[in-house]
Amino acid sequence: MMSLTTPLMLWVLLLFQEPTIAPRLGPAELDQLLALGKEAYLAGNYRETVDILEPAVAADHGLAMLLSADAWYALQTPEAFKKSRFLYERCIYEDDSIPFADHSYVRLARIYIQESELAASENRNYDAVAYREEALFYLSRMLHKFPESYFRDEVLAEIFDLATEGRDFDQVSKTAERIWAESVDEHLLTRAEPIMFIRQDPFPDDPAALAATFDRHADFIRGFPELLFAYAARFEELGDLARSAELYLDIINLWPNREDSAQSLLALADLNRRLGHYESAAFLYGLVMLDHPHGEAGSQAILEVAEMMARGQVREFEVDSRPYTYAELVDTIRHSRLDPVVRARYNFQVALLEAGFGNVETALIILRNLVADYDRGPYAGLYRTFYEQLLYTTIDSRFDAGDDWALDRIYTQHRQTLAFTTEVRYPRKVAEAYLRLDLPSSALQVYENMWNFKQSITGFELAFEEPLTDYLMLLNQMRRDEKLSFRLTEYAGLYGPSDRFHPQYLFVKTMYESRSMEPEAFLDQVEENPIPVRNIYEARRVRRAAVMAQEAERPELAESLYQTAAKWPELETALPVLWREGRLFEADRLFSLGNYNDSRNAYEAILADMRYDGADRDWAYLQIARLFELDGSIKQSLRIYGQIVYSEDKDSVPYTLFAERRLKSLAAAKVLEAKEEELFGGTF
């Protein structure tokens, strides 16, 4: 005869037992359920694993929570990811004694990576950025907390991939350094090789090794102009001029608008001259003169062409169909620049023509160079005013048209104007465009430039307040806490409680403190300094604190916070999710305190309010059914459980599953009761 203590029989008894009071499982029973869950998991029966482990999860058994989270994760559906994410977070934040915490961090990160990819495929760029930053947060936390983790190399690889996708060369470089210092995985070391190889100091005199390294990683190296430039310079140093010229040409073709493009073009021209390709060199020098007529590179190009003509290497030379004689070049070099007034008037006319033909970005480059070179003299003010008006009008039109890559080019080409302007709404639009392109690091740099400029001038506090507040919000969203801590202090020195965006500042400060402080210390601070609720940002602060209070098992504080929020008349419309959470918490709180009548009234009020979604309403139904069970009203609880089972709300799946199990359990109880009556009633 099978023993009643086997794991299978234990699970069956738990399924069919009377549900009025939740069973208290002993250590042996929990271990038996865990063993049965492992068996189902290893057999690939993930749904069965979740069902088996549910009593153990309800009893807060750590390993059961972890295995249940893995089973949900293995189901690979959006709903399952939600359940697994919740359980992994519990494993991390609720019980430090649960082993394999690094596993939970990694799985959480991978869930966020999948959610980021889904959001990107649906053009929800803001969500995609937020999810990717969450993934980076958990991956970085795992490395920080568990530097010797079994998953270390996998996590380093994932951070490397995310940084590569986001064009964050600094993060890629830092990750490569850590891989090189800590990993022994050959594949991972190979991925870090192109960065670490070029950084050798002293650099080995080995052209073959340089070429082999580049060939192995050519696609990766071409993804980062900084890295490609470094390899081009190394090839030149080691005498492989043809290969160096090839890479400089790649830089020019792939990133024509970079600030150092003139140096790349000039270096390419020099290499062609040294290789004896004089016509090609002259053509490239002409491009430098055309694109950078007022800079050092342009002057150097003129000098090199003049020397080539003097040696007889080039007989004719023209730039943009304008022929130059040797005498003209020499005269240009001797005087260093054309007559400022003449040059300025000519360049301005060319800019007007370009703009008239629709080549606005070309016109802007001409005007930028004109203003930089001709800052004083007749019509200098007119040139600057026209340049700025055309620049700002172009930003407006490109932003409204959604041409975000054009804004990227414009900001790169006109950084010296846009990073030092009090007309802050234009660089702010560029930052918003970068966010739409899923390039938060680029947006962050725009805000950083605005912040630095504001720090260098006096006045204009009102103009800068909103974009600087946006900067804090973005730092908070990206979890750049080290930078955020400094900026919060600096912001407090510029703006005070009476300023317009002080509530946003306090919101960011609260979110930062909730991450950087110990939870208990943070909640003590909230308790000592209550948050008034007069606007949506204060309401969001209260919501964050209330969630943390529940996680820390401080229901009295959570109750106080929800009550404070409820006093704000606009809460229902401004932040309805907090209003609903407060009422649900109140009902659950009454239930937990044994005040069943008032809790039932609260749940019924929720059911009567159509502003609650299906999941919330099903939860209220479920709780009412449980109350009827506790009261012995089995028929009424059966009726409600039956309604929940047929709920069509996808977010209510856990509730419908629970209701279905309760229906089966109650039905089984009725069958057993009938059998007992038949046995002891003498009918046999």
XYZ file of C-alpha atoms in Angstrom:
684
model
C 0.000 0.000 0.000
C 1.390 3.471 -0.981
C 2.392 5.658 1.952
C 0.318 8.827 2.363
C 3.528 10.799 2.816
C 4.759 10.373 -0.767
C 5.075 13.666 -2.699
C 2.364 12.688 -5.199
C -0.201 11.822 -2.517
C 0.718 14.969 -0.583
C -0.007 17.110 -3.640
C -3.327 15.323 -4.224
C -4.385 15.841 -0.603
C -3.504 19.523 -0.800
C -5.624 19.845 -3.925
C -8.720 18.213 -2.408
C -8.520 19.394 1.185
C -11.087 21.673 2.845
C -9.928 25.232 1.969
C -11.329 27.174 4.880
C -7.921 27.569 6.541
C -4.683 27.534 4.520
C -2.588 24.474 5.435
C 0.592 24.950 7.383
C 3.179 22.842 5.657
C 6.079 21.455 7.594
C 9.664 21.337 6.329
C 9.341 17.735 5.241
C 6.188 18.433 3.253
C 7.761 21.479 1.606
C 10.807 19.457 0.645
C 8.573 16.747 -0.814
C 6.696 19.308 -2.928
C 10.004 20.771 -4.061
C 11.228 17.322 -5.090
C 8.048 16.689 -7.062
C 8.321 20.139 -8.674
C 11.910 19.451 -9.718
C 10.835 16.174 -11.268
C 8.107 17.900 -13.296
C 10.453 20.714 -14.306
C 13.166 18.365 -15.511
C 10.526 16.510 -17.514
C 9.607 19.770 -19.252
C 6.168 19.963 -17.608
C 6.480 23.613 -16.631
C 2.808 24.320 -16.076
C 2.533 21.281 -13.811
C 5.632 22.494 -11.967
C 3.920 25.803 -11.168
C 0.789 24.037 -9.922
C 2.731 21.607 -7.750
C 4.815 24.326 -6.138
C 1.982 26.768 -5.511
C 1.415 25.720 -1.856
C 5.133 25.974 -1.189
C 5.317 29.394 -2.872
C 2.367 30.525 -0.788
C 4.353 29.413 2.260
C 7.256 31.653 1.099
C 9.561 28.698 0.514
C 12.588 30.279 -1.168
C 13.711 27.443 -3.430
C 10.113 26.791 -4.443
C 9.721 30.438 -5.467
C 12.911 30.223 -7.513
C 11.930 26.986 -9.256
C 8.419 28.309 -9.895
C 9.924 31.463 -11.411
C 12.090 29.295 -13.678
C 9.037 27.308 -14.742
C 7.089 30.468 -15.589
C 10.120 31.748 -17.480
C 10.360 28.521 -19.464
C 6.782 28.999 -20.720
C 8.047 32.016 -22.738
C 4.777 33.972 -22.915
C 4.179 37.622 -21.943
C 1.876 36.563 -19.103
C 4.377 33.993 -17.884
C 7.151 36.592 -17.977
C 5.088 38.821 -15.676
C 4.716 36.004 -13.160
C 8.366 35.001 -13.355
C 9.523 38.615 -13.009
C 7.410 39.015 -9.873
C 8.843 35.827 -8.338
C 12.448 36.654 -9.259
C 12.011 40.074 -7.637
C 10.683 38.364 -4.527
C 13.701 36.067 -4.497
C 16.023 39.080 -4.698
C 14.330 41.531 -2.381
C 12.410 39.434 0.149
C 14.754 36.665 1.231
C 18.544 37.026 1.241
C 18.919 33.374 2.233
C 17.662 32.027 -1.094
C 20.615 30.597 -3.036
C 21.336 31.372 -6.663
C 20.407 35.064 -6.310
C 22.699 35.796 -9.246
C 20.474 33.530 -11.344
C 17.468 35.708 -10.430
C 19.284 38.881 -11.482
C 20.236 37.359 -14.827
C 16.746 36.068 -15.567
C 15.210 39.450 -14.660
C 17.599 41.173 -17.047
C 16.743 38.761 -19.854
C 13.042 39.328 -19.322
C 13.602 43.066 -19.652
C 15.717 42.512 -22.769
C 12.861 40.583 -24.386
C 10.370 43.274 -23.341
C 12.683 45.919 -24.817
C 12.849 44.041 -28.107
C 9.059 43.694 -28.152
C 8.589 47.408 -27.415
C 11.051 48.338 -30.164
C 9.219 46.135 -32.670
C 5.997 47.982 -31.766
C 7.680 51.425 -32.046
C 7.296 52.071 -28.313
C 10.721 53.672 -28.200
C 10.391 55.174 -24.729
C 9.476 51.772 -23.275
C 12.246 50.066 -25.239
C 14.832 52.425 -23.746
C 13.407 52.030 -20.242
C 13.374 48.218 -20.437
C 16.921 48.138 -21.819
C 18.121 50.344 -18.978
C 16.364 48.035 -16.494
C 18.187 45.093 -18.061
C 21.510 46.907 -17.772
C 20.678 47.774 -14.166
C 20.105 44.146 -13.144
C 23.095 42.899 -15.127
C 25.348 45.514 -13.530
C 23.957 44.779 -10.076
C 24.632 41.080 -10.567
C 28.260 41.758 -11.459
C 28.613 44.111 -8.515
C 27.076 41.736 -5.962
C 28.436 38.493 -7.391
C 31.751 39.231 -9.150
C 32.648 35.530 -9.168
C 29.246 34.331 -10.359
C 28.884 31.376 -12.679
C 26.980 33.750 -14.987
C 29.701 36.404 -15.006
C 30.860 35.788 -18.558
C 27.301 35.542 -19.892
C 26.415 38.832 -18.216
C 29.535 40.551 -19.532
C 28.590 39.367 -23.017
C 25.042 40.695 -22.658
C 26.218 44.090 -21.386
C 28.677 44.180 -24.285
C 25.824 43.472 -26.739
C 23.474 46.075 -25.238
C 26.174 48.745 -25.262
C 27.058 47.883 -28.862
C 23.419 48.186 -29.928
C 23.141 51.556 -28.165
C 26.330 52.948 -29.762
C 27.740 53.523 -26.282
C 31.464 53.199 -26.972
C 32.430 54.133 -23.414
C 30.362 51.263 -21.998
C 31.685 48.884 -24.643
C 35.258 49.865 -23.740
C 34.710 49.483 -19.997
C 33.114 46.075 -20.499
C 35.942 44.961 -22.766
C 38.456 45.975 -20.085
C 36.633 43.897 -17.500
C 36.386 40.919 -19.838
C 40.112 41.137 -20.495
C 40.929 41.368 -16.794
C 38.574 38.702 -15.418
C 37.344 36.274 -18.056
C 38.994 33.127 -19.347
C 36.307 32.402 -21.922
C 38.012 32.300 -25.318
C 34.956 33.469 -27.272
C 34.409 36.414 -24.949
C 38.074 37.383 -24.979
C 37.956 37.307 -28.761
C 35.089 39.809 -28.717
C 37.056 42.165 -26.472
C 40.229 41.724 -28.507
C 39.765 44.581 -31.055
C 39.562 47.162 -28.273
C 42.280 45.803 -26.014
C 44.682 45.075 -28.865
C 44.731 48.669 -30.097
C 45.268 49.996 -26.561
C 48.572 48.230 -25.991
C 51.264 50.548 -24.684
C 53.863 50.345 -26.019
C 52.250 49.147 -29.215
C 54.049 46.190 -30.822
C 55.854 46.745 -34.120
C 53.941 43.934 -35.816
C 51.927 44.976 -38.919
C 50.844 41.383 -39.545
C 49.263 41.085 -36.091
C 47.517 44.435 -36.576
C 46.130 43.378 -39.955
C 45.028 39.977 -38.664
C 43.252 41.541 -35.694
C 41.470 44.055 -37.897
C 40.398 41.399 -40.406
C 38.940 39.232 -37.632
C 36.867 42.106 -36.267
C 36.340 44.404 -39.251
C 32.548 44.652 -38.948
C 32.713 45.443 -35.245
C 35.505 48.016 -35.647
C 33.611 49.792 -38.442
C 30.708 50.234 -36.039
C 32.654 52.748 -33.924
C 34.438 55.712 -35.550
C 36.740 56.138 -32.546
C 37.988 52.591 -32.939
C 38.292 52.779 -36.724
C 40.296 56.007 -36.443
C 42.676 54.343 -33.958
C 43.293 51.420 -36.320
C 43.838 53.764 -39.273
C 46.443 55.687 -37.272
C 48.199 52.452 -36.234
C 48.370 51.193 -39.818
C 49.898 54.520 -40.817
C 52.439 54.367 -37.979
C 53.497 50.859 -39.006
C 53.913 51.830 -42.666
C 50.862 50.154 -44.211
C 49.721 53.327 -45.969
C 47.296 51.648 -48.355
C 45.424 49.950 -45.529
C 45.415 53.164 -43.512
C 44.004 55.089 -46.474
C 41.255 52.489 -46.833
C 40.194 52.977 -43.219
C 40.262 56.770 -43.384
C 38.016 56.534 -46.429
C 35.662 54.303 -44.452
C 35.489 56.949 -41.721
C 34.640 59.672 -44.229
C 31.991 57.566 -45.973
C 30.391 56.176 -42.828
C 30.517 59.331 -40.681
C 30.832 62.372 -42.959
C 29.508 64.755 -40.305
C 31.806 63.941 -37.419
C 33.740 66.817 -35.894
C 37.049 65.130 -36.747
C 36.076 64.399 -40.370
C 38.458 67.106 -41.601
C 41.399 65.345 -39.963
C 40.347 62.020 -41.489
C 40.041 63.596 -44.935
C 43.375 65.384 -44.567
C 45.079 62.180 -43.409
C 43.652 60.314 -46.409
C 44.933 62.999 -48.771
C 48.411 62.866 -47.177
C 48.529 59.087 -47.590
C 47.607 59.309 -51.271
C 50.346 61.903 -51.798
C 52.936 59.704 -50.092
C 51.827 56.760 -52.229
C 52.292 58.823 -55.397
C 48.579 59.124 -56.194
C 48.849 62.859 -56.772
C 45.598 63.477 -58.647
C 43.639 61.669 -55.945
C 45.501 63.604 -53.260
C 44.720 66.928 -54.969
C 41.044 65.999 -55.205
C 40.926 65.151 -51.498
C 42.761 68.335 -50.506
C 40.165 70.183 -52.532
C 37.412 68.549 -50.509
C 39.128 69.660 -47.298
C 39.340 73.226 -48.621
C 35.698 73.131 -49.670
C 34.303 71.680 -46.470
C 36.675 73.444 -44.059
C 37.771 76.664 -45.773
C 38.401 78.605 -42.553
C 39.999 75.961 -40.379
C 43.522 74.739 -39.843
C 42.864 71.682 -42.021
C 41.816 73.886 -44.937
C 44.949 76.011 -44.639
C 47.103 72.878 -44.471
C 45.386 71.516 -47.591
C 46.147 74.712 -49.514
C 49.800 74.484 -48.478
C 50.107 70.833 -49.567
C 48.548 71.513 -52.988
C 50.855 74.460 -53.548
C 53.877 72.291 -52.787
C 52.620 69.580 -55.164
C 52.206 72.161 -57.939
C 55.701 73.519 -57.247
C 57.158 70.008 -57.661
C 55.252 69.430 -60.870
C 53.197 66.642 -59.321
C 49.949 68.479 -60.145
C 49.574 70.894 -63.077
C 45.955 71.954 -62.707
C 43.847 72.296 -59.600
C 40.271 73.340 -58.996
C 37.830 73.261 -56.125
C 34.117 73.029 -56.812
C 34.751 73.863 -60.482
C 36.785 76.909 -59.495
C 40.329 76.679 -60.935
C 43.274 77.829 -58.857
C 46.661 78.818 -60.232
C 49.862 78.335 -58.296
C 50.083 82.104 -57.783
C 46.600 82.213 -56.337
C 47.376 79.425 -53.913
C 50.605 81.062 -52.815
C 48.845 84.370 -52.367
C 46.176 82.667 -50.304
C 48.795 81.045 -48.097
C 50.785 84.272 -47.772
C 47.810 86.227 -46.610
C 46.428 83.259 -44.677
C 42.834 84.265 -45.487
C 40.890 86.014 -48.181
C 39.763 89.543 -47.470
C 37.213 89.093 -44.658
C 34.600 91.469 -46.091
C 34.777 90.050 -49.606
C 34.838 86.462 -48.397
C 31.960 87.085 -46.042
C 29.784 88.694 -48.701
C 30.569 85.877 -51.161
C 29.882 83.132 -48.649
C 26.631 84.768 -47.606
C 25.452 84.929 -51.208
C 26.334 81.262 -51.712
C 24.420 80.359 -48.559
C 21.353 82.242 -49.797
C 21.518 80.414 -53.125
C 21.879 77.028 -51.435
C 18.920 77.760 -49.192
C 16.890 78.939 -52.169
C 17.557 75.643 -53.973
C 16.437 73.696 -50.900
C 19.916 72.725 -49.729
C 19.287 74.120 -46.280
C 21.826 72.009 -44.417
C 24.561 73.002 -46.863
C 23.574 76.643 -46.425
C 23.780 76.247 -42.668
C 27.314 74.864 -42.858
C 28.407 77.797 -45.025
C 26.794 80.252 -42.621
C 28.331 78.504 -39.623
C 31.796 78.892 -41.107
C 31.074 82.461 -42.126
C 29.919 83.470 -38.647
C 32.859 81.734 -36.993
C 35.374 83.480 -39.254
C 33.694 86.850 -39.694
C 32.504 87.818 -36.220
C 33.166 91.557 -36.591
C 32.822 94.129 -39.324
C 30.057 95.263 -41.683
C 26.985 93.047 -41.659
C 28.463 90.608 -39.106
C 25.324 90.968 -36.968
C 23.125 90.349 -40.008
C 25.019 87.163 -40.895
C 24.772 85.805 -37.356
C 21.072 86.663 -37.040
C 20.238 85.043 -40.383
C 22.280 81.947 -39.490
C 20.542 81.504 -36.147
C 17.065 82.107 -37.588
C 17.656 79.598 -40.393
C 19.115 77.090 -37.922
C 16.181 77.370 -35.513
C 13.587 77.290 -38.298
C 15.221 74.173 -39.745
C 15.184 72.451 -36.358
C 11.468 73.243 -35.989
C 10.597 71.913 -39.441
C 12.696 68.752 -39.129
C 11.296 68.047 -35.656
C 7.685 68.495 -36.777
C 8.333 66.228 -39.775
C 9.844 63.543 -37.547
C 13.168 63.676 -39.423
C 15.178 62.795 -36.337
C 18.364 61.734 -38.129
C 18.476 65.167 -39.766
C 18.409 66.680 -36.284
C 21.300 64.396 -35.341
C 23.315 65.754 -38.288
C 22.358 69.342 -37.529
C 23.342 69.084 -33.888
C 26.668 67.446 -34.770
C 27.440 70.138 -37.345
C 26.261 73.084 -35.239
C 27.131 71.923 -31.743
C 29.125 75.096 -31.047
C 25.975 77.152 -31.512
C 23.378 74.848 -29.992
C 25.459 73.928 -26.942
C 25.944 77.612 -26.071
C 22.544 79.166 -26.625
C 19.895 80.548 -24.316
C 17.238 79.559 -26.886
C 16.949 76.268 -25.041
C 13.853 74.955 -26.800
C 15.913 74.042 -29.892
C 18.558 71.794 -28.313
C 15.713 70.375 -26.237
C 13.962 69.292 -29.438
C 17.183 67.603 -30.541
C 17.262 65.718 -27.240
C 13.663 64.587 -27.761
C 14.591 63.423 -31.273
C 17.428 61.314 -29.863
C 14.969 59.692 -27.466
C 12.662 58.912 -30.370
C 15.669 57.276 -32.052
C 16.295 55.184 -28.935
C 19.616 56.964 -28.320
C 19.301 58.114 -24.705
C 23.053 58.546 -24.299
C 23.065 61.108 -27.121
C 20.083 62.900 -25.573
C 21.904 62.900 -22.265
C 24.905 64.593 -23.897
C 22.691 67.370 -25.287
C 21.278 68.029 -21.822
C 24.775 67.824 -20.347
C 25.945 70.564 -22.727
C 22.981 72.738 -21.743
C 23.721 72.156 -18.063
C 27.384 73.089 -18.444
C 26.508 76.246 -20.362
C 24.012 77.323 -17.694
C 26.688 76.822 -15.050
C 28.961 79.198 -16.969
C 26.527 82.129 -17.188
C 24.357 84.139 -14.843
C 20.654 84.694 -15.303
C 18.234 82.841 -17.594
C 17.130 80.568 -14.722
C 13.529 80.635 -15.937
C 14.509 79.629 -19.489
C 16.718 76.749 -18.371
C 14.512 75.390 -15.586
C 12.378 73.056 -17.719
C 15.171 71.469 -19.831
C 17.397 71.039 -16.782
C 14.495 69.331 -15.034
C 14.066 67.089 -18.097
C 17.757 66.260 -17.728
C 17.224 65.116 -14.138
C 14.225 63.035 -15.210
C 16.296 61.330 -17.936
C 19.183 60.639 -15.554
C 16.660 59.062 -13.187
C 15.069 57.003 -15.945
C 18.479 55.725 -17.105
C 19.561 55.021 -13.509
C 22.703 57.151 -13.882
C 22.735 57.540 -10.129
C 26.352 58.601 -9.713
C 25.859 61.567 -12.033
C 22.368 62.176 -10.692
C 23.579 62.603 -7.120
C 25.814 65.527 -8.159
C 23.222 67.106 -10.431
C 20.547 67.015 -7.736
C 22.836 68.993 -5.439
C 23.684 71.510 -8.170
C 20.023 71.852 -9.163
C 19.084 72.625 -5.573
C 21.590 75.483 -5.706
C 19.840 76.986 -8.740
C 16.171 76.450 -7.942
C 14.099 76.397 -4.788
C 10.652 75.406 -3.497
C 8.973 78.405 -5.124
C 10.100 77.517 -8.649
C 7.793 75.925 -11.218
C 9.414 72.518 -11.513
C 10.296 71.947 -7.881
C 7.764 69.059 -7.623
C 9.565 67.252 -10.480
C 12.886 67.789 -8.713
C 11.499 66.316 -5.492
C 10.101 63.369 -7.453
C 13.516 62.583 -8.971
C 15.157 63.054 -5.573
C 12.709 60.605 -3.986
C 13.225 58.017 -6.734
C 17.005 58.349 -6.391
C 16.860 57.977 -2.612
C 14.567 54.952 -2.906
C 17.309 53.224 -4.903
C 20.396 54.504 -3.104
C 19.246 54.264 0.517
C 18.500 51.168 2.544
C 14.738 50.518 2.298
C 14.160 50.867 6.033
C 16.133 54.118 6.192
C 14.231 55.475 3.211
C 10.873 54.563 4.732
C 11.884 56.041 8.086
C 12.675 59.269 6.280
C 9.285 59.231 4.564
C 7.599 58.596 7.892
C 9.470 61.449 9.575
C 8.854 63.863 6.687
C 5.369 63.121 5.317
C 4.838 63.831 1.631
C 1.901 66.153 0.937
C -0.092 65.334 -2.183
C -0.987 68.415 -4.209
C 0.141 67.401 -7.692
C 0.889 64.320 -9.766
C 4.603 64.274 -8.915
C 3.916 64.214 -5.196
C 1.341 61.496 -5.853
C 3.965 59.459 -7.724
C 6.372 59.911 -4.812
C 3.721 58.613 -2.428
C 3.032 55.667 -4.714
C 6.721 54.697 -4.767
C 6.921 54.931 -0.977
C 3.684 52.955 -0.534
C 4.926 50.116 -2.736
C 8.206 49.975 -0.814
C 6.330 50.047 2.489
C 4.332 46.991 1.411
C 7.495 45.211 0.260
C 9.098 45.980 3.629
C 5.986 44.680 5.440
C 5.103 48.030 6.990
C 1.360 48.056 6.328
C 0.659 50.894 8.754
C 2.946 53.218 6.814
C 1.502 52.072 3.490
C -1.998 52.700 4.837
C -1.013 56.200 5.973
C 0.469 56.997 2.562
C -2.609 55.820 0.668
C -4.833 57.821 3.014
C -2.731 60.932 2.404
C -3.036 60.474 -1.357
C -6.797 59.964 -1.104
C -7.191 63.461 0.357
C -6.074 65.051 -2.903
C -9.286 65.911 -4.804
C -7.717 65.373 -8.226
C -6.223 61.952 -7.494
C -8.908 59.962 -9.329
C -8.308 61.800 -12.614
C -4.618 62.722 -12.322
C -3.246 59.350 -11.168
C -6.133 56.860 -11.189
C -3.813 53.892 -10.714
C -2.794 55.183 -7.280
C -6.422 55.879 -6.378
C -7.406 52.316 -7.330
C -4.398 50.799 -5.558
C -5.316 52.702 -2.411
C -8.859 51.367 -2.345
C -7.688 47.835 -3.085
C -5.080 48.096 -0.349
C -7.730 49.318 2.092
C -9.951 46.333 1.278
C -7.051 43.873 1.552
C -5.954 45.506 4.795
C -9.400 45.032 6.332
C -9.352 41.413 5.167
C -5.944 40.773 6.735
C -7.090 42.336 10.021
C -10.107 40.015 10.148
C -12.631 42.813 9.607
C -14.573 40.704 7.123
C -17.789 42.732 6.976
C -16.045 46.004 6.174
C -13.668 44.299 3.748
C -16.641 42.730 1.939
C -18.280 46.146 1.673
C -15.037 47.575 0.303
C -14.709 44.824 -2.302
C -18.349 45.232 -3.319
C -17.778 48.967 -3.763
C -14.861 48.156 -6.059
C -17.064 45.804 -8.075
C -19.662 48.525 -8.438
C -17.079 50.988 -9.762
C -16.602 50.479 -13.516
C -13.319 52.402 -13.493
C -11.522 49.295 -12.261
C -10.156 46.973 -14.928
C -11.060 43.325 -15.285
C -8.141 42.036 -13.246
C -8.926 44.300 -10.283
C -12.589 43.343 -10.407
C -11.745 39.649 -10.591
C -9.481 40.072 -7.563
C -12.343 41.686 -5.651
C -14.660 38.844 -6.742
C -12.073 36.326 -5.607
C -11.743 37.915 -2.194
C -15.516 38.025 -1.753
C -15.674 34.343 -2.664
C -13.041 33.607 -0.040
C -15.066 35.598 2.494
C -18.123 33.489 1.701
C -15.995 30.366 2.194
C -14.841 31.607 5.563
C -18.468 32.325 6.443
C -19.523 28.823 5.388
C -21.640 30.083 2.478
C -20.287 27.501 0.060
C -22.997 27.898 -2.606
C -22.386 31.611 -2.928
C -18.624 31.123 -3.081
C -19.093 28.422 -5.740
C -21.209 30.785 -7.825
C -18.569 33.525 -7.697
C -15.691 31.128 -8.358
C -17.576 29.951 -11.419
C -17.927 33.513 -12.715
C -14.205 34.139 -12.257
C -13.259 30.938 -14.069
C -14.904 32.268 -17.243
C -13.276 35.718 -17.056
C -11.865 36.836 -20.427
C -9.349 39.278 -18.930
C -5.804 38.049 -19.691
C -4.424 39.730 -16.573
C -6.819 37.635 -14.482
C -5.318 34.281 -15.460
C -3.837 33.646 -11.983
C -7.215 34.420 -10.401
C -9.108 32.167 -12.796
C -6.681 29.326 -12.127
C -7.093 29.766 -8.379
C -10.877 29.908 -8.733
C -10.848 26.764 -10.857
C -8.830 24.908 -8.232
C -11.202 26.079 -5.496
C -14.173 24.830 -7.501
C -12.565 21.424 -7.878
C -11.559 21.332 -4.234
C -15.033 22.247 -2.995
C -16.575 19.696 -5.333
C -14.209 17.032 -4.042
C -15.110 17.977 -0.483
C -18.803 17.472 -1.273
C -18.102 14.022 -2.719
C -16.121 13.006 0.373
C -18.894 14.303 2.620
C -21.467 12.237 0.733
C -19.302 9.142 1.004
C -18.905 9.640 4.741
C -22.668 9.942 5.182
C -23.131 6.808 3.134
C -20.469 4.935 5.153
C -21.492 5.974 8.649
C -25.185 6.293 7.995
C -25.647 2.527 7.685
C -26.705 2.435 4.044
C -24.269 -0.404 3.200
